[in-house]
Every structure is written in C-alpha cells, then in structure tokens.
PDB file of C-alpha atoms in Angstrom:
ATOM      1  CA  ILE F  23    -117.668 -77.490  44.749  1.00 96.00           C
ATOM      2  CA  ASP F  24    -115.929 -74.409  46.174  1.00 97.00           C
ATOM      3  CA  TYR F  25    -112.334 -73.267  46.541  1.00 98.00           C
ATOM      4  CA  THR F  26    -110.980 -70.109  48.187  1.00 98.00           C
ATOM      5  CA  PRO F  27    -107.625 -68.879  46.807  1.00 98.00           C
ATOM      6  CA  VAL F  28    -105.106 -67.185  49.089  1.00 98.00           C
ATOM      7  CA  ALA F  29    -101.803 -65.327  48.828  1.00 97.00           C
ATOM      8  CA  LYS F  30     -99.382 -64.818  51.695  1.00 97.00           C
ATOM      9  CA  LYS F  31     -97.309 -61.682  52.241  1.00 96.00           C
ATOM     10  CA  ALA F  32     -93.748 -61.599  53.545  1.00 96.00           C
ATOM     11  CA  VAL F  33     -91.438 -58.614  53.958  1.00 96.00           C
ATOM     12  CA  ASP F  34     -87.682 -59.063  54.325  1.00 95.00           C
ATOM     13  CA  GLY F  35     -85.856 -56.271  56.158  1.00 93.00           C
ATOM     14  CA  GLU F  36     -85.813 -54.651  59.561  1.00 90.00           C
ATOM     15  CA  ASN F  37     -88.326 -52.124  60.875  1.00 89.00           C
ATOM     16  CA  ALA F  38     -90.603 -52.293  57.838  1.00 91.00           C
ATOM     17  CA  PRO F  39     -93.562 -49.935  58.183  1.00 92.00           C
ATOM     18  CA  ASP F  40     -96.999 -51.369  58.882  1.00 90.00           C
ATOM     19  CA  GLU F  41     -98.471 -51.491  55.397  1.00 93.00           C
ATOM     20  CA  THR F  42    -101.501 -53.102  53.823  1.00 96.00           C
ATOM     21  CA  PHE F  43    -100.548 -54.863  50.582  1.00 97.00           C
ATOM     22  CA  THR F  44    -102.940 -55.404  47.671  1.00 97.00           C
ATOM     23  CA  PHE F  45    -103.045 -58.574  45.570  1.00 98.00           C
ATOM     24  CA  GLU F  46    -104.909 -59.320  42.385  1.00 98.00           C
ATOM     25  CA  ILE F  47    -106.066 -62.664  41.034  1.00 98.00           C
ATOM     26  CA  GLU F  48    -106.941 -63.035  37.361  1.00 98.00           C
ATOM     27  CA  ASP F  49    -108.734 -65.978  35.783  1.00 97.00           C
ATOM     28  CA  GLU F  50    -108.314 -67.345  32.265  1.00 95.00           C
ATOM     29  CA  ASP F  51    -111.025 -64.995  30.954  1.00 95.00           C
ATOM     30  CA  GLY F  52    -109.339 -61.871  32.340  1.00 96.00           C
ATOM     31  CA  LYS F  53    -111.755 -61.431  35.244  1.00 96.00           C
ATOM     32  CA  THR F  54    -109.933 -59.965  38.262  1.00 97.00           C
ATOM     33  CA  GLU F  55    -110.503 -59.604  41.972  1.00 98.00           C
ATOM     34  CA  ARG F  56    -108.417 -57.923  44.683  1.00 98.00           C
ATOM     35  CA  ALA F  57    -107.647 -58.827  48.276  1.00 98.00           C
ATOM     36  CA  THR F  58    -105.429 -57.247  50.932  1.00 97.00           C
ATOM     37  CA  ALA F  59    -103.116 -58.368  53.728  1.00 96.00           C
ATOM     38  CA  LYS F  60    -100.550 -56.887  56.095  1.00 93.00           C
ATOM     39  CA  GLY F  61     -96.961 -58.139  56.035  1.00 89.00           C
ATOM     40  CA  GLY F  62     -96.807 -61.646  57.513  1.00 90.00           C
ATOM     41  CA  ALA F  63    -100.524 -62.231  56.905  1.00 94.00           C
ATOM     42  CA  THR F  64    -102.673 -63.955  54.302  1.00 97.00           C
ATOM     43  CA  ALA F  65    -104.890 -62.298  51.691  1.00 97.00           C
ATOM     44  CA  THR F  66    -108.072 -64.281  51.065  1.00 98.00           C
ATOM     45  CA  PHE F  67    -109.865 -63.909  47.759  1.00 98.00           C
ATOM     46  CA  GLY F  68    -113.541 -64.621  47.248  1.00 97.00           C
ATOM     47  CA  THR F  69    -114.691 -68.217  47.062  1.00 97.00           C
ATOM     48  CA  ILE F  70    -114.878 -69.714  43.581  1.00 97.00           C
ATOM     49  CA  THR F  71    -117.699 -72.157  42.843  1.00 97.00           C
ATOM     50  CA  TYR F  72    -116.979 -74.783  40.201  1.00 97.00           C
ATOM     51  CA  THR F  73    -119.889 -76.331  38.304  1.00 97.00           C
ATOM     52  CA  ALA F  74    -117.894 -78.473  35.871  1.00 97.00           C
ATOM     53  CA  ALA F  75    -114.862 -80.730  35.923  1.00 98.00           C
ATOM     54  CA  GLY F  76    -111.701 -79.266  34.425  1.00 97.00           C
ATOM     55  CA  THR F  77    -108.396 -77.562  35.040  1.00 98.00           C
ATOM     56  CA  TYR F  78    -108.632 -73.897  36.002  1.00 98.00           C
ATOM     57  CA  THR F  79    -105.629 -71.555  36.018  1.00 98.00           C
ATOM     58  CA  TYR F  80    -105.244 -68.208  37.769  1.00 98.00           C
ATOM     59  CA  GLU F  81    -102.439 -65.675  38.143  1.00 98.00           C
ATOM     60  CA  ILE F  82    -101.860 -63.838  41.412  1.00 98.00           C
ATOM     61  CA  THR F  83     -99.758 -60.657  41.518  1.00 98.00           C
ATOM     62  CA  GLU F  84     -99.151 -57.797  43.899  1.00 97.00           C
ATOM     63  CA  ILE F  85    -100.210 -54.243  43.105  1.00 97.00           C
ATOM     64  CA  ALA F  86     -97.140 -52.151  43.987  1.00 96.00           C
ATOM     65  CA  GLY F  87     -97.532 -49.467  46.607  1.00 95.00           C
ATOM     66  CA  ASN F  88     -95.394 -46.387  47.148  1.00 94.00           C
ATOM     67  CA  THR F  89     -93.777 -46.790  50.563  1.00 94.00           C
ATOM     68  CA  PRO F  90     -90.253 -45.290  50.538  1.00 92.00           C
ATOM     69  CA  GLY F  91     -87.632 -48.009  50.975  1.00 93.00           C
ATOM     70  CA  MET F  92     -89.993 -50.844  49.944  1.00 95.00           C
ATOM     71  CA  THR F  93     -89.062 -52.885  46.882  1.00 96.00           C
ATOM     72  CA  TYR F  94     -92.281 -54.462  45.652  1.00 97.00           C
ATOM     73  CA  SER F  95     -92.154 -57.953  44.204  1.00 96.00           C
ATOM     74  CA  THR F  96     -92.870 -58.579  40.557  1.00 96.00           C
ATOM     75  CA  GLN F  97     -93.523 -62.286  41.207  1.00 96.00           C
ATOM     76  CA  THR F  98     -96.448 -63.978  39.528  1.00 98.00           C
ATOM     77  CA  ILE F  99     -97.970 -66.931  41.329  1.00 98.00           C
ATOM     78  CA  THR F 100     -99.811 -69.427  39.163  1.00 98.00           C
ATOM     79  CA  LEU F 101    -102.669 -71.260  40.856  1.00 98.00           C
ATOM     80  CA  THR F 102    -103.934 -74.398  39.120  1.00 98.00           C
ATOM     81  CA  VAL F 103    -107.142 -75.970  40.433  1.00 98.00           C
ATOM     82  CA  VAL F 104    -108.105 -79.406  39.102  1.00 98.00           C
ATOM     83  CA  VAL F 105    -111.785 -80.323  39.543  1.00 98.00           C
ATOM     84  CA  GLU F 106    -112.879 -83.930  39.037  1.00 98.00           C
ATOM     85  CA  LYS F 107    -116.309 -85.418  38.493  1.00 96.00           C
ATOM     86  CA  ALA F 108    -117.050 -88.719  40.241  1.00 95.00           C
ATOM     87  CA  THR F 109    -119.163 -91.474  38.673  1.00 95.00           C
ATOM     88  CA  ASP F 110    -122.111 -90.340  40.793  1.00 95.00           C
ATOM     89  CA  GLY F 111    -121.804 -86.835  39.296  1.00 94.00           C
ATOM     90  CA  THR F 112    -120.390 -85.042  42.335  1.00 96.00           C
ATOM     91  CA  LEU F 113    -117.482 -82.668  41.878  1.00 97.00           C
ATOM     92  CA  SER F 114    -114.362 -82.597  44.023  1.00 97.00           C
ATOM     93  CA  ILE F 115    -111.117 -80.649  44.103  1.00 97.00           C
ATOM     94  CA  LYS F 116    -108.401 -83.087  43.050  1.00 97.00           C
ATOM     95  CA  SER F 117    -105.635 -80.523  43.578  1.00 97.00           C
ATOM     96  CA  ALA F 118    -104.948 -76.839  44.074  1.00 98.00           C
ATOM     97  CA  THR F 119    -101.321 -76.078  43.325  1.00 98.00           C
ATOM     98  CA  TYR F 120     -99.460 -72.795  43.653  1.00 98.00           C
ATOM     99  CA  GLU F 121     -96.254 -72.208  41.675  1.00 98.00           C
ATOM    100  CA  GLY F 122     -93.882 -69.249  41.363  1.00 97.00           C
ATOM    101  CA  GLY F 123     -94.207 -67.952  44.894  1.00 96.00           C
ATOM    102  CA  ASP F 124     -91.993 -68.287  47.940  1.00 96.00           C
ATOM    103  CA  GLY F 125     -92.442 -70.505  50.976  1.00 93.00           C
ATOM    104  CA  ASP F 126     -93.328 -74.164  51.333  1.00 94.00           C
ATOM    105  CA  ASP F 127     -96.731 -73.695  49.694  1.00 95.00           C
ATOM    106  CA  LYS F 128     -95.288 -71.487  46.901  1.00 97.00           C
ATOM    107  CA  ASN F 129     -98.054 -68.952  47.512  1.00 97.00           C
ATOM    108  CA  THR F 130     -96.035 -66.219  49.244  1.00 97.00           C
ATOM    109  CA  ILE F 131     -95.040 -62.953  47.609  1.00 97.00           C
ATOM    110  CA  THR F 132     -91.991 -61.388  49.267  1.00 97.00           C
ATOM    111  CA  ASN F 133     -91.024 -57.719  49.272  1.00 97.00           C
ATOM    112  CA  THR F 134     -87.805 -56.260  50.651  1.00 96.00           C
ATOM    113  CA  TYR F 135     -87.511 -53.192  52.825  1.00 95.00           C
ATOM    114  CA  GLU F 136     -84.484 -51.044  53.502  1.00 93.00           C
ATOM    115  CA  LYS F 137     -84.986 -47.959  55.578  1.00 88.00           C
ATOM    116  CA  PRO F 138     -84.414 -45.022  53.227  1.00 83.00           C
ATOM    117  CA  LEU F 139     -81.660 -42.541  53.848  1.00 75.00           C
ATOM    118  CA  GLY F 140     -82.845 -39.273  55.246  1.00 68.00           C
ATOM    119  CA  SER F 141     -81.773 -35.795  54.317  1.00 66.00           C
ATOM    120  CA  ALA F 142     -81.416 -32.492  56.073  1.00 66.00           C
ATOM    121  CA  THR F 143     -80.759 -28.919  55.106  1.00 71.00           C
ATOM    122  CA  ILE F 144     -78.136 -27.311  57.302  1.00 71.00           C
ATOM    123  CA  PRO F 145     -78.029 -23.538  56.974  1.00 75.00           C
ATOM    124  CA  VAL F 146     -74.586 -21.916  57.251  1.00 72.00           C
ATOM    125  CA  LYS F 147     -74.078 -18.266  58.086  1.00 75.00           C
ATOM    126  CA  LYS F 148     -70.761 -16.456  58.265  1.00 73.00           C
ATOM    127  CA  THR F 149     -70.685 -13.260  60.289  1.00 76.00           C
ATOM    128  CA  ILE F 150     -67.776 -10.863  59.886  1.00 74.00           C
ATOM    129  CA  SER F 151     -67.086  -8.097  62.337  1.00 75.00           C
ATOM    130  CA  GLY F 152     -64.743  -5.209  61.769  1.00 71.00           C
ATOM    131  CA  ASN F 153     -63.775  -3.257  58.690  1.00 70.00           C
ATOM    132  CA  ASN F 154     -61.255  -5.694  57.205  1.00 73.00           C
ATOM    133  CA  TYR F 155     -63.645  -7.482  54.763  1.00 71.00           C
ATOM    134  CA  ASN F 156     -63.357  -6.214  51.192  1.00 73.00           C
ATOM    135  CA  GLY F 157     -65.677  -8.754  49.506  1.00 72.00           C
ATOM    136  CA  THR F 158     -63.010 -10.817  47.756  1.00 77.00           C
ATOM    137  CA  GLU F 159     -62.080 -13.148  50.593  1.00 75.00           C
ATOM    138  CA  LYS F 160     -63.177 -16.807  50.452  1.00 77.00           C
ATOM    139  CA  PHE F 161     -64.048 -18.972  53.417  1.00 74.00           C
ATOM    140  CA  THR F 162     -64.057 -22.776  53.633  1.00 76.00           C
ATOM    141  CA  PHE F 163     -66.679 -24.689  55.588  1.00 70.00           C
ATOM    142  CA  THR F 164     -66.226 -28.393  56.276  1.00 73.00           C
ATOM    143  CA  LEU F 165     -69.149 -30.695  57.022  1.00 68.00           C
ATOM    144  CA  THR F 166     -68.045 -33.913  58.730  1.00 73.00           C
ATOM    145  CA  ALA F 167     -69.821 -37.096  59.699  1.00 70.00           C
ATOM    146  CA  GLY F 168     -71.646 -37.146  63.004  1.00 74.00           C
ATOM    147  CA  THR F 169     -74.136 -39.265  64.891  1.00 74.00           C
ATOM    148  CA  ALA F 170     -77.756 -38.679  65.751  1.00 73.00           C
ATOM    149  CA  THR F 171     -80.739 -40.601  67.054  1.00 75.00           C
ATOM    150  CA  ASP F 172     -83.513 -41.410  64.589  1.00 71.00           C
ATOM    151  CA  GLY F 173     -87.238 -41.540  65.289  1.00 70.00           C
ATOM    152  CA  ASP F 174     -86.960 -45.199  66.368  1.00 73.00           C
ATOM    153  CA  GLY F 175     -84.323 -44.344  68.991  1.00 76.00           C
ATOM    154  CA  GLU F 176     -81.515 -45.915  66.961  1.00 74.00           C
ATOM    155  CA  THR F 177     -78.133 -44.236  66.632  1.00 75.00           C
ATOM    156  CA  ILE F 178     -77.337 -43.383  63.044  1.00 70.00           C
ATOM    157  CA  THR F 179     -74.254 -41.968  61.413  1.00 70.00           C
ATOM    158  CA  ALA F 180     -74.823 -38.867  59.337  1.00 64.00           C
ATOM    159  CA  LEU F 181     -72.604 -38.848  56.272  1.00 62.00           C
ATOM    160  CA  PRO F 182     -72.422 -35.613  54.302  1.00 60.00           C
ATOM    161  CA  THR F 183     -72.816 -35.935  50.565  1.00 57.00           C
ATOM    162  CA  ILE F 184     -71.584 -32.472  49.617  1.00 54.00           C
ATOM    163  CA  GLY F 185     -68.042 -32.767  51.045  1.00 48.00           C
ATOM    164  CA  ASN F 186     -66.143 -29.483  51.350  1.00 48.00           C
ATOM    165  CA  ASN F 187     -67.584 -26.373  49.797  1.00 46.00           C
ATOM    166  CA  THR F 188     -65.727 -23.108  49.357  1.00 41.00           C
ATOM    167  CA  ILE F 189     -67.854 -20.000  49.524  1.00 40.00           C
TER     168      ILE F 189
END
C-alpha cells in the first residue's frame, strides 16, 4: 500500500517575495528526502510503499532560507501513518495524522514576512566662499524625516537614525 506525504506552506505578512521553500521529511531510521513549494502551495514528497502492518512516524521540517525580512518557522510536523493488515493479507492505511503544524490538517508550516527597512547613504558637502574661514568653525547639519516612493510604488516615511551631527 502507498502513501504520499505532503507539507503546506503559508507566509503571513504583506508583499512577501516569491520564494521557493524547502522541506525535509525524516523517517525513524534517519533517512531524509526534500521537497519544495512556493508560499501558499503544497510540497509533495515521494510516495512511500508499505509492505508490513505497523505504525510509522516521520518528522517534517523546513530548511531555512535567507530572504531578508523572512522569519523562517522552526515548527516540526509529526506525521504518523498506521498501516493495517486485513484477514485476507491485504494492507490498508488506517490513518495518516499530522500534528504540530498549522491549519485544519495540521500540516502547514507558517513563516512571517516583514519588509526590511532600507538604508541610504546621503553625502553632505559644505562649500565656503570668501576668506573668513579659519578652520575652527563648526557647522550643524540636520537630517529630518521625509517621504519617498519605494520600488512597489508605496509611499514610505524615511526616518533618520543618526539624528543631528555636528561637523
């Protein structure tokens, strides 16, 4: 009898980048397999063929990526497959239960995304004309909040993190 394990992917947060997520399933003997899915999709692992009745346990985890702003889940989903043998010798799947994940089926791994703050380098140049500069004067520059449009066309508020600097 065969069973095909799955894991669903969810991403909480607005404007998450289109990313392919990698999942790993591990059996009781430490044998692993990987599958991938985009956010909102399902990763399908290879089909497992059972040749004997018994209870089989697997752990499904996500392999963390490196997308800025993405917090990768550390959830572990436990899949328990119970295989029964009928009196005529045929095998059947009595149950396949997922635990530890999100969603109604408990087989969803959820990440969160928060668009990362950007940064900019703003060069400042002070030009002095005339002969009144003796090299000991100090000048104060103030950087204040402003607005800009990001790459998605959204208006953002730029907040300086250096405050006032005296040069």
